[in-house]
Amino acid sequence: MKSYLKAAREITRGVFADNFQTGNQGLLRQKNLSGIMHHLHDKAPISRADLAKMTGLNKTTVSSLITELMDNHFVQEIGISSPKGIGRRSVMLDINPARGAIVSAELGGDFLSAVTTDFATEIIWKKRESISPTLSQTAILERLLKLLKEAIAIGNKKGYPLLGLALGVPGLVDGQSGNLLFAPNLGWKDVPLRDWLRKSFDTRIIVENEATLAALGEQYFGAAEGYSEVLYVSAGVGLGGGMVIEGHLYNGASGFAGEFGHMTMNPEGESCMCGNRGCWETQVSQFALFRYIKEAIKAGSTSSLPAQTKGKLDHLTVEMVVDAARRGDRAALVALDKVGKYLGTGIASLINVLNPSLVVFGGILSLAGEFLLPRINEELHKRALHWTEEKVKLVVAKYGFDATVMGGVARVYRAVLANPPILERAL
């Protein structure tokens, strides 16, 4: 049993073998096919001969596996290589984009978004729409269901079968059941999201915390690609993040790691939606930014924002604040400086604890990166341990507030690579 479980864990790590101690040929085949798929993802276009060299499998085994993958439309031949110098020309292989579609969505505090990709993870459609926080849970879920059906229809029109669906949500998620346990900024508790999705969609379904998925999205496709220890911090309606270690998300004992926004930063501070007081989230979020602007104006800082909103500062957006700051708006600059200070203070503490090689800053507040990053770096220099601070790099997320949906694509894609549908029938 121990050898069987060890081999099962190795499937997703791309470990290959022509012989298998347990004699379980089904698991051996799954392991080798999965590993071939991972190498194709990382190295394509690539020849059969080069795959044999990389995997250590003999050429006959590789050819047999590629034939099976091609018969099931996961892999395609894309032409003949042109050898450099003396050498044989080779048939080159790549992932087949038309093998299927992946749909990934995010349910945010005030928006919904979704993307559809092909099997090469190229985006073929995306959409983002605002939702009112005053909408009922039922109304929001109805909007989400409509958006997901629209996303799936895009793949259907191209003849792509649906390979999986991922949903990122803001709150604590039980990874085993797919239940949203608590989302303070939505006011939701104990919502069985995966079971709800299964009523409408017959496919593999993944439900995870939005910031955790965003961390994976940036590590797999974005600014953190190639880094092994990555800290991702996302600031928007709330504040959260995730840690990627050796390419894998760190989930913690209960699966709730990454709730950085609920670290207590000021015990006497603002009340938080989670029920605590003085959480980091109360100092760093879009609502904190808007609060600082109101405070700055009240304290006498000049600003065009009251006129721009016709005196209704509750209608502020992050985009409006960034545009105002670029025009030299004093209140906007004061507020962004305060957010940058508190961001830097918290990130410095996380760097001291986690010692990452890269910090990625995402979420909608990353739109203000040109103003926030210098202030964050200033705080890191003052507060992080010298030996950790000098080794870490701070960057803005490549996908900004699309990082979550790209993380969902990565989760589904990796699940398919590890266990393609052709294998499910064989085992």
Short mmCIF file of C-alpha atoms in Angstrom, two decimals:
data_model
loop_
_atom_site.label_atom_id
_atom_site.label_comp_id
_atom_site.label_asym_id
_atom_site.label_seq_id
_atom_site.Cartn_x
_atom_site.Cartn_y
_atom_site.Cartn_z
CA MET A 1 0.00 0.00 0.00
CA LYS A 2 2.81 2.46 0.86
CA SER A 3 4.47 1.95 -2.55
CA TYR A 4 1.14 2.50 -4.29
CA LEU A 5 0.49 5.75 -2.41
CA LYS A 6 4.02 6.98 -3.05
CA ALA A 7 3.61 6.37 -6.76
CA ALA A 8 0.26 8.15 -6.76
CA ARG A 9 1.87 11.24 -5.23
CA GLU A 10 4.63 11.12 -7.84
CA ILE A 11 2.15 11.27 -10.71
CA THR A 12 1.79 15.04 -10.47
CA ARG A 13 5.55 15.53 -10.10
CA GLY A 14 6.37 14.02 -13.50
CA VAL A 15 8.33 11.02 -12.16
CA PHE A 16 8.68 8.25 -14.74
CA ALA A 17 9.33 4.50 -14.62
CA ASP A 18 9.45 1.61 -17.06
CA ASN A 19 9.12 -0.79 -14.11
CA PHE A 20 6.80 -0.48 -11.15
CA GLN A 21 7.32 -2.40 -7.92
CA THR A 22 3.66 -3.00 -7.21
CA GLY A 23 3.01 -4.36 -10.70
CA ASN A 24 0.00 -2.06 -11.03
CA GLN A 25 0.24 -1.37 -14.76
CA GLY A 26 -2.77 0.95 -14.72
CA LEU A 27 -1.14 3.32 -12.25
CA LEU A 28 2.20 3.06 -14.08
CA ARG A 29 0.51 4.06 -17.32
CA GLN A 30 -1.27 6.98 -15.66
CA LYS A 31 1.99 8.13 -14.12
CA ASN A 32 3.87 8.09 -17.41
CA LEU A 33 1.09 9.66 -19.48
CA SER A 34 0.69 12.42 -16.93
CA GLY A 35 4.42 13.08 -16.90
CA ILE A 36 4.53 13.23 -20.70
CA MET A 37 1.75 15.83 -20.60
CA HIS A 38 3.64 17.95 -18.07
CA HIS A 39 6.77 17.90 -20.22
CA LEU A 40 4.77 18.86 -23.29
CA HIS A 41 3.31 21.80 -21.36
CA ASP A 42 6.76 22.96 -20.21
CA LYS A 43 8.91 22.21 -23.27
CA ALA A 44 6.75 22.01 -26.43
CA PRO A 45 7.34 21.99 -29.29
CA ILE A 46 9.36 18.86 -28.65
CA SER A 47 10.15 15.59 -30.45
CA ARG A 48 9.49 12.04 -29.31
CA ALA A 49 13.24 11.46 -29.06
CA ASP A 50 13.72 14.45 -26.78
CA LEU A 51 10.79 13.35 -24.62
CA ALA A 52 12.47 9.96 -24.23
CA LYS A 53 15.71 11.67 -23.11
CA MET A 54 13.91 13.92 -20.61
CA THR A 55 11.75 11.20 -19.10
CA GLY A 56 14.20 8.31 -19.13
CA LEU A 57 11.59 6.14 -20.82
CA ASN A 58 12.57 4.08 -23.83
CA LYS A 59 11.56 5.35 -27.27
CA THR A 60 9.03 2.58 -27.84
CA THR A 61 7.20 3.44 -24.62
CA VAL A 62 7.18 7.15 -25.48
CA SER A 63 5.87 6.48 -29.00
CA SER A 64 3.09 4.29 -27.60
CA LEU A 65 2.07 6.94 -25.04
CA ILE A 66 2.12 9.72 -27.65
CA THR A 67 -0.03 7.61 -29.98
CA GLU A 68 -2.60 7.19 -27.22
CA LEU A 69 -2.56 10.90 -26.39
CA MET A 70 -2.95 11.77 -30.07
CA ASP A 71 -5.80 9.29 -30.50
CA ASN A 72 -7.55 11.11 -27.66
CA HIS A 73 -6.71 14.54 -29.15
CA PHE A 74 -4.54 15.80 -26.27
CA VAL A 75 -1.44 16.07 -28.44
CA GLN A 76 -0.87 17.08 -32.06
CA GLU A 77 1.98 16.98 -34.55
CA ILE A 78 2.85 20.49 -35.68
CA GLY A 79 5.55 20.00 -38.31
CA ILE A 80 9.10 18.91 -38.93
CA SER A 81 12.09 20.40 -37.12
CA SER A 82 15.01 21.95 -39.00
CA PRO A 83 18.15 20.43 -37.47
CA LYS A 84 21.15 22.60 -36.66
CA GLY A 85 24.22 21.16 -38.38
CA ILE A 86 24.25 17.42 -38.89
CA GLY A 87 21.24 15.61 -37.53
CA ARG A 88 17.95 13.98 -38.35
CA ARG A 89 14.79 16.00 -38.81
CA SER A 90 12.13 15.22 -36.20
CA VAL A 91 8.35 15.43 -36.03
CA MET A 92 7.51 18.05 -33.40
CA LEU A 93 4.70 17.67 -30.87
CA ASP A 94 2.59 20.17 -28.94
CA ILE A 95 -0.51 20.38 -26.76
CA ASN A 96 -3.68 20.42 -28.87
CA PRO A 97 -5.56 23.66 -28.04
CA ALA A 98 -8.83 22.27 -29.43
CA ARG A 99 -8.89 19.33 -26.97
CA GLY A 100 -11.22 21.22 -24.67
CA ALA A 101 -12.20 24.39 -22.86
CA ILE A 102 -11.51 25.52 -19.29
CA VAL A 103 -13.83 27.98 -17.56
CA SER A 104 -12.75 29.96 -14.51
CA ALA A 105 -14.73 32.57 -12.59
CA GLU A 106 -14.41 34.86 -9.60
CA LEU A 107 -17.14 36.02 -7.25
CA GLY A 108 -15.92 39.28 -5.72
CA GLY A 109 -17.40 41.64 -3.19
CA ASP A 110 -18.77 43.93 -5.91
CA PHE A 111 -18.15 42.13 -9.21
CA LEU A 112 -18.25 38.87 -11.15
CA SER A 113 -15.70 37.84 -13.75
CA ALA A 114 -15.09 34.81 -15.94
CA VAL A 115 -12.74 33.56 -18.64
CA THR A 116 -12.84 30.72 -21.13
CA THR A 117 -9.57 29.28 -22.38
CA ASP A 118 -8.63 26.55 -24.82
CA PHE A 119 -6.51 23.58 -23.73
CA ALA A 120 -3.35 25.58 -24.42
CA THR A 121 -4.67 27.99 -21.74
CA GLU A 122 -5.05 30.84 -24.23
CA ILE A 123 -7.96 33.13 -23.32
CA ILE A 124 -10.66 33.00 -25.99
CA TRP A 125 -13.27 35.00 -24.06
CA LYS A 126 -13.57 37.00 -20.86
CA LYS A 127 -16.12 39.20 -19.17
CA ARG A 128 -16.35 41.26 -16.00
CA GLU A 129 -19.49 42.84 -14.60
CA SER A 130 -20.31 44.89 -11.51
CA ILE A 131 -22.77 43.70 -8.90
CA SER A 132 -24.37 45.66 -6.10
CA PRO A 133 -23.38 44.54 -2.60
CA THR A 134 -27.03 45.03 -1.68
CA LEU A 135 -28.14 42.13 -3.89
CA SER A 136 -29.35 39.01 -2.11
CA GLN A 137 -27.30 35.82 -2.12
CA THR A 138 -29.87 34.20 -4.42
CA ALA A 139 -29.72 37.08 -6.90
CA ILE A 140 -25.91 37.07 -6.98
CA LEU A 141 -25.78 33.31 -7.54
CA GLU A 142 -28.32 33.61 -10.35
CA ARG A 143 -26.10 36.23 -12.02
CA LEU A 144 -23.08 33.96 -11.54
CA LEU A 145 -24.88 30.97 -13.05
CA LYS A 146 -25.84 33.02 -16.10
CA LEU A 147 -22.24 34.19 -16.53
CA LEU A 148 -20.87 30.64 -16.27
CA LYS A 149 -23.34 29.36 -18.86
CA GLU A 150 -22.26 32.17 -21.17
CA ALA A 151 -18.60 31.25 -20.69
CA ILE A 152 -19.25 27.54 -21.36
CA ALA A 153 -21.28 28.37 -24.47
CA ILE A 154 -18.19 30.02 -25.98
CA GLY A 155 -16.30 26.72 -25.82
CA ASN A 156 -19.31 24.79 -27.09
CA LYS A 157 -19.53 27.00 -30.18
CA LYS A 158 -15.95 26.06 -31.03
CA GLY A 159 -16.66 22.38 -30.45
CA TYR A 160 -14.46 22.25 -27.35
CA PRO A 161 -15.67 19.85 -24.61
CA LEU A 162 -15.65 21.35 -21.13
CA LEU A 163 -12.67 19.98 -19.18
CA GLY A 164 -13.38 21.69 -15.89
CA LEU A 165 -14.67 24.72 -14.04
CA ALA A 166 -13.04 26.71 -11.23
CA LEU A 167 -14.54 29.35 -8.96
CA GLY A 168 -12.65 31.72 -6.68
CA VAL A 169 -14.54 33.27 -3.76
CA PRO A 170 -13.57 35.76 -1.02
CA GLY A 171 -13.54 33.86 2.25
CA LEU A 172 -12.79 30.59 4.00
CA VAL A 173 -13.35 27.58 1.75
CA ASP A 174 -13.38 23.93 2.76
CA GLY A 175 -11.31 22.42 -0.04
CA GLN A 176 -12.69 18.91 0.51
CA SER A 177 -16.37 19.80 0.26
CA GLY A 178 -16.16 22.99 -1.78
CA ASN A 179 -18.26 24.80 0.83
CA LEU A 180 -17.82 28.52 1.44
CA LEU A 181 -17.65 28.57 5.23
CA PHE A 182 -17.46 32.31 5.84
CA ALA A 183 -17.15 35.34 3.58
CA PRO A 184 -17.22 38.42 5.83
CA ASN A 185 -17.30 40.97 3.01
CA LEU A 186 -20.28 39.20 1.45
CA GLY A 187 -21.98 38.36 4.73
CA TRP A 188 -22.31 34.71 3.63
CA LYS A 189 -21.90 31.60 5.78
CA ASP A 190 -22.02 27.87 5.04
CA VAL A 191 -22.81 28.02 1.32
CA PRO A 192 -22.32 24.64 -0.47
CA LEU A 193 -21.01 26.15 -3.68
CA ARG A 194 -19.57 23.01 -5.27
CA ASP A 195 -22.79 21.07 -4.73
CA TRP A 196 -24.74 24.02 -6.11
CA LEU A 197 -22.57 24.09 -9.24
CA ARG A 198 -22.90 20.33 -9.72
CA LYS A 199 -26.65 20.75 -10.15
CA SER A 200 -25.97 22.63 -13.39
CA PHE A 201 -22.62 21.36 -14.66
CA ASP A 202 -21.37 17.80 -15.17
CA THR A 203 -17.62 18.40 -15.06
CA ARG A 204 -14.73 18.58 -12.59
CA ILE A 205 -15.41 21.54 -10.30
CA ILE A 206 -12.90 23.37 -8.11
CA VAL A 207 -13.91 25.97 -5.50
CA GLU A 208 -11.14 27.84 -3.66
CA ASN A 209 -10.33 31.10 -1.95
CA GLU A 210 -9.84 33.84 -4.57
CA ALA A 211 -6.50 35.13 -3.26
CA THR A 212 -5.10 31.59 -3.05
CA LEU A 213 -6.03 31.00 -6.68
CA ALA A 214 -4.53 34.36 -7.62
CA ALA A 215 -1.22 33.30 -6.06
CA LEU A 216 -1.22 30.17 -8.20
CA GLY A 217 -2.21 32.12 -11.32
CA GLU A 218 0.74 34.47 -10.97
CA GLN A 219 3.12 31.60 -10.21
CA TYR A 220 1.92 29.45 -13.11
CA PHE A 221 1.41 32.08 -15.81
CA GLY A 222 2.35 35.51 -14.51
CA ALA A 223 4.89 37.64 -12.65
CA ALA A 224 6.02 34.79 -10.38
CA GLU A 225 6.72 32.26 -13.12
CA GLY A 226 10.03 30.57 -12.43
CA TYR A 227 10.14 31.50 -8.71
CA SER A 228 9.87 28.74 -6.11
CA GLU A 229 8.99 30.70 -2.94
CA VAL A 230 6.34 33.32 -3.70
CA LEU A 231 4.27 35.50 -1.40
CA TYR A 232 1.15 36.90 -3.06
CA VAL A 233 -0.78 39.77 -1.45
CA SER A 234 -4.10 40.88 -2.93
CA ALA A 235 -5.81 44.12 -1.91
CA GLY A 236 -9.31 45.05 -3.02
CA VAL A 237 -12.62 44.96 -1.19
CA GLY A 238 -10.73 42.79 1.29
CA LEU A 239 -7.13 41.76 1.80
CA GLY A 240 -5.77 38.26 1.40
CA GLY A 241 -3.07 36.26 -0.25
CA GLY A 242 -1.25 33.01 -0.54
CA MET A 243 2.16 31.36 -0.39
CA VAL A 244 3.55 29.16 -3.15
CA ILE A 245 6.37 26.84 -2.09
CA GLU A 246 8.23 24.79 -4.71
CA GLY A 247 5.36 25.36 -7.15
CA HIS A 248 2.66 24.20 -4.74
CA LEU A 249 0.18 26.28 -2.77
CA TYR A 250 0.64 26.20 0.98
CA ASN A 251 -2.82 25.52 2.38
CA GLY A 252 -2.15 25.05 6.11
CA ALA A 253 -3.51 22.35 8.41
CA SER A 254 -7.16 23.21 7.77
CA GLY A 255 -6.78 24.63 4.28
CA PHE A 256 -7.24 28.26 5.34
CA ALA A 257 -3.70 29.62 5.03
CA GLY A 258 -3.37 33.07 3.47
CA GLU A 259 -5.93 35.04 5.48
CA PHE A 260 -3.35 37.78 5.93
CA GLY A 261 -5.99 40.50 6.04
CA HIS A 262 -7.19 39.33 9.43
CA MET A 263 -3.88 39.70 11.24
CA THR A 264 -4.44 42.16 14.06
CA MET A 265 -2.39 45.28 13.32
CA ASN A 266 -4.03 47.71 15.73
CA PRO A 267 -6.06 46.24 18.65
CA GLU A 268 -7.82 49.60 19.12
CA GLY A 269 -8.44 50.13 15.40
CA GLU A 270 -11.46 49.98 13.10
CA SER A 271 -14.03 47.20 13.41
CA CYS A 272 -13.62 44.47 10.80
CA MET A 273 -16.35 42.54 9.01
CA CYS A 274 -14.88 39.34 10.48
CA GLY A 275 -15.90 40.48 13.98
CA ASN A 276 -12.41 41.42 15.12
CA ARG A 277 -10.99 44.91 15.52
CA GLY A 278 -7.91 46.42 13.93
CA CYS A 279 -7.34 43.78 11.24
CA TRP A 280 -4.79 44.61 8.55
CA GLU A 281 -7.71 44.66 6.10
CA THR A 282 -9.20 47.68 7.90
CA GLN A 283 -5.99 49.60 7.07
CA VAL A 284 -5.44 48.32 3.53
CA SER A 285 -8.43 47.90 1.20
CA GLN A 286 -10.28 50.00 -1.31
CA PHE A 287 -12.70 51.07 1.44
CA ALA A 288 -9.78 52.09 3.67
CA LEU A 289 -8.41 54.11 0.75
CA PHE A 290 -11.73 55.91 0.36
CA ARG A 291 -11.87 56.53 4.11
CA TYR A 292 -8.42 58.10 4.05
CA ILE A 293 -9.48 60.40 1.21
CA LYS A 294 -12.47 61.63 3.20
CA GLU A 295 -10.23 62.16 6.24
CA ALA A 296 -7.66 64.05 4.16
CA ILE A 297 -10.29 66.35 2.66
CA LYS A 298 -11.77 66.98 6.11
CA ALA A 299 -8.26 67.84 7.35
CA GLY A 300 -7.88 70.43 4.59
CA SER A 301 -6.19 68.62 1.68
CA THR A 302 -7.29 70.01 -1.67
CA SER A 303 -9.05 67.62 -4.04
CA SER A 304 -11.09 67.54 -7.22
CA LEU A 305 -12.81 64.32 -6.15
CA PRO A 306 -15.80 65.93 -4.35
CA ALA A 307 -16.67 67.86 -7.51
CA GLN A 308 -16.03 64.80 -9.69
CA THR A 309 -18.48 62.72 -7.60
CA LYS A 310 -20.90 65.66 -7.19
CA GLY A 311 -20.30 65.56 -3.46
CA LYS A 312 -21.01 61.81 -3.21
CA LEU A 313 -17.66 60.43 -2.13
CA ASP A 314 -19.32 57.09 -1.44
CA HIS A 315 -19.28 56.69 -5.25
CA LEU A 316 -15.49 56.79 -5.46
CA THR A 317 -13.64 54.09 -7.42
CA VAL A 318 -9.99 53.08 -7.33
CA GLU A 319 -9.64 54.17 -10.96
CA MET A 320 -10.88 57.66 -10.06
CA VAL A 321 -8.39 57.93 -7.21
CA VAL A 322 -5.47 56.82 -9.41
CA ASP A 323 -6.41 59.32 -12.14
CA ALA A 324 -6.67 62.09 -9.54
CA ALA A 325 -3.26 61.18 -8.09
CA ARG A 326 -1.69 61.39 -11.56
CA ARG A 327 -3.04 64.93 -11.79
CA GLY A 328 -1.40 65.78 -8.46
CA ASP A 329 -4.58 65.63 -6.34
CA ARG A 330 -3.37 66.19 -2.78
CA ALA A 331 -6.03 64.14 -0.97
CA ALA A 332 -5.52 61.20 -3.33
CA LEU A 333 -1.75 61.30 -2.83
CA VAL A 334 -2.06 61.51 0.97
CA ALA A 335 -4.48 58.55 1.02
CA LEU A 336 -2.33 56.40 -1.27
CA ASP A 337 0.74 57.19 0.83
CA LYS A 338 -1.08 55.96 3.93
CA VAL A 339 -2.20 52.75 2.21
CA GLY A 340 1.38 52.17 0.98
CA LYS A 341 2.74 52.66 4.48
CA TYR A 342 0.38 50.11 6.02
CA LEU A 343 0.91 47.68 3.14
CA GLY A 344 4.66 47.90 3.60
CA THR A 345 4.41 47.41 7.36
CA GLY A 346 2.40 44.20 6.98
CA ILE A 347 4.41 42.83 4.08
CA ALA A 348 7.65 43.43 6.03
CA SER A 349 6.31 41.23 8.84
CA LEU A 350 5.32 38.52 6.38
CA ILE A 351 8.74 38.64 4.76
CA ASN A 352 10.40 38.21 8.15
CA VAL A 353 8.25 35.16 8.86
CA LEU A 354 8.07 33.49 5.43
CA ASN A 355 11.32 34.58 3.73
CA PRO A 356 10.01 34.51 0.13
CA SER A 357 12.15 35.21 -2.92
CA LEU A 358 9.37 37.23 -4.56
CA VAL A 359 6.41 39.28 -3.35
CA VAL A 360 3.62 39.83 -5.88
CA PHE A 361 1.14 42.62 -5.20
CA GLY A 362 -2.26 42.17 -6.86
CA GLY A 363 -5.93 43.01 -6.56
CA ILE A 364 -7.60 46.20 -7.73
CA LEU A 365 -5.33 48.39 -5.57
CA SER A 366 -2.43 47.21 -7.74
CA LEU A 367 -3.78 49.69 -10.31
CA ALA A 368 -2.12 52.26 -8.03
CA GLY A 369 1.20 50.40 -8.08
CA GLU A 370 3.14 53.42 -9.36
CA PHE A 371 2.25 55.25 -6.13
CA LEU A 372 2.15 52.34 -3.69
CA LEU A 373 5.32 50.40 -4.56
CA PRO A 374 7.81 53.15 -3.66
CA ARG A 375 6.13 53.59 -0.26
CA ILE A 376 5.95 49.82 0.31
CA ASN A 377 9.64 49.46 -0.51
CA GLU A 378 10.46 52.28 1.88
CA GLU A 379 8.70 50.44 4.71
CA LEU A 380 10.33 47.13 3.77
CA HIS A 381 13.73 48.76 4.00
CA LYS A 382 12.91 50.11 7.46
CA ARG A 383 11.07 47.14 8.96
CA ALA A 384 12.12 43.88 7.29
CA LEU A 385 15.24 42.09 8.48
CA HIS A 386 18.16 43.19 6.33
CA TRP A 387 19.11 39.61 5.39
CA THR A 388 15.61 38.84 4.11
CA GLU A 389 14.77 42.24 2.62
CA GLU A 390 17.88 42.38 0.43
CA LYS A 391 17.03 39.02 -1.17
CA VAL A 392 13.35 39.65 -1.94
CA LYS A 393 11.89 41.31 -5.03
CA LEU A 394 8.55 43.17 -5.05
CA VAL A 395 6.50 43.31 -8.26
CA VAL A 396 2.97 44.11 -9.38
CA ALA A 397 0.88 41.14 -10.52
CA LYS A 398 0.99 40.56 -14.28
CA TYR A 399 -2.72 39.78 -14.39
CA GLY A 400 -3.84 42.43 -11.89
CA PHE A 401 -7.37 41.63 -10.83
CA ASP A 402 -7.55 38.81 -13.42
CA ALA A 403 -5.03 36.78 -11.40
CA THR A 404 -7.76 34.79 -9.64
CA VAL A 405 -9.43 33.55 -12.81
CA MET A 406 -6.03 32.65 -14.27
CA GLY A 407 -5.30 30.71 -11.08
CA GLY A 408 -8.53 28.82 -11.59
CA VAL A 409 -7.42 27.97 -15.13
CA ALA A 410 -4.12 26.71 -13.72
CA ARG A 411 -5.88 24.50 -11.14
CA VAL A 412 -8.12 22.86 -13.73
CA TYR A 413 -5.30 22.52 -16.25
CA ARG A 414 -2.98 20.87 -13.74
CA ALA A 415 -5.77 18.50 -12.70
CA VAL A 416 -6.28 17.47 -16.34
CA LEU A 417 -2.54 16.99 -16.89
CA ALA A 418 -2.36 14.82 -13.78
CA ASN A 419 -5.37 12.72 -14.71
CA PRO A 420 -6.58 13.17 -18.30
CA PRO A 421 -10.12 11.89 -19.03
CA ILE A 422 -8.74 8.98 -21.08
CA LEU A 423 -7.18 7.62 -17.89
CA GLU A 424 -10.31 7.77 -15.79
CA ARG A 425 -11.94 4.98 -17.77
CA ALA A 426 -8.84 2.82 -17.78
CA LEU A 427 -8.18 2.69 -14.03
#
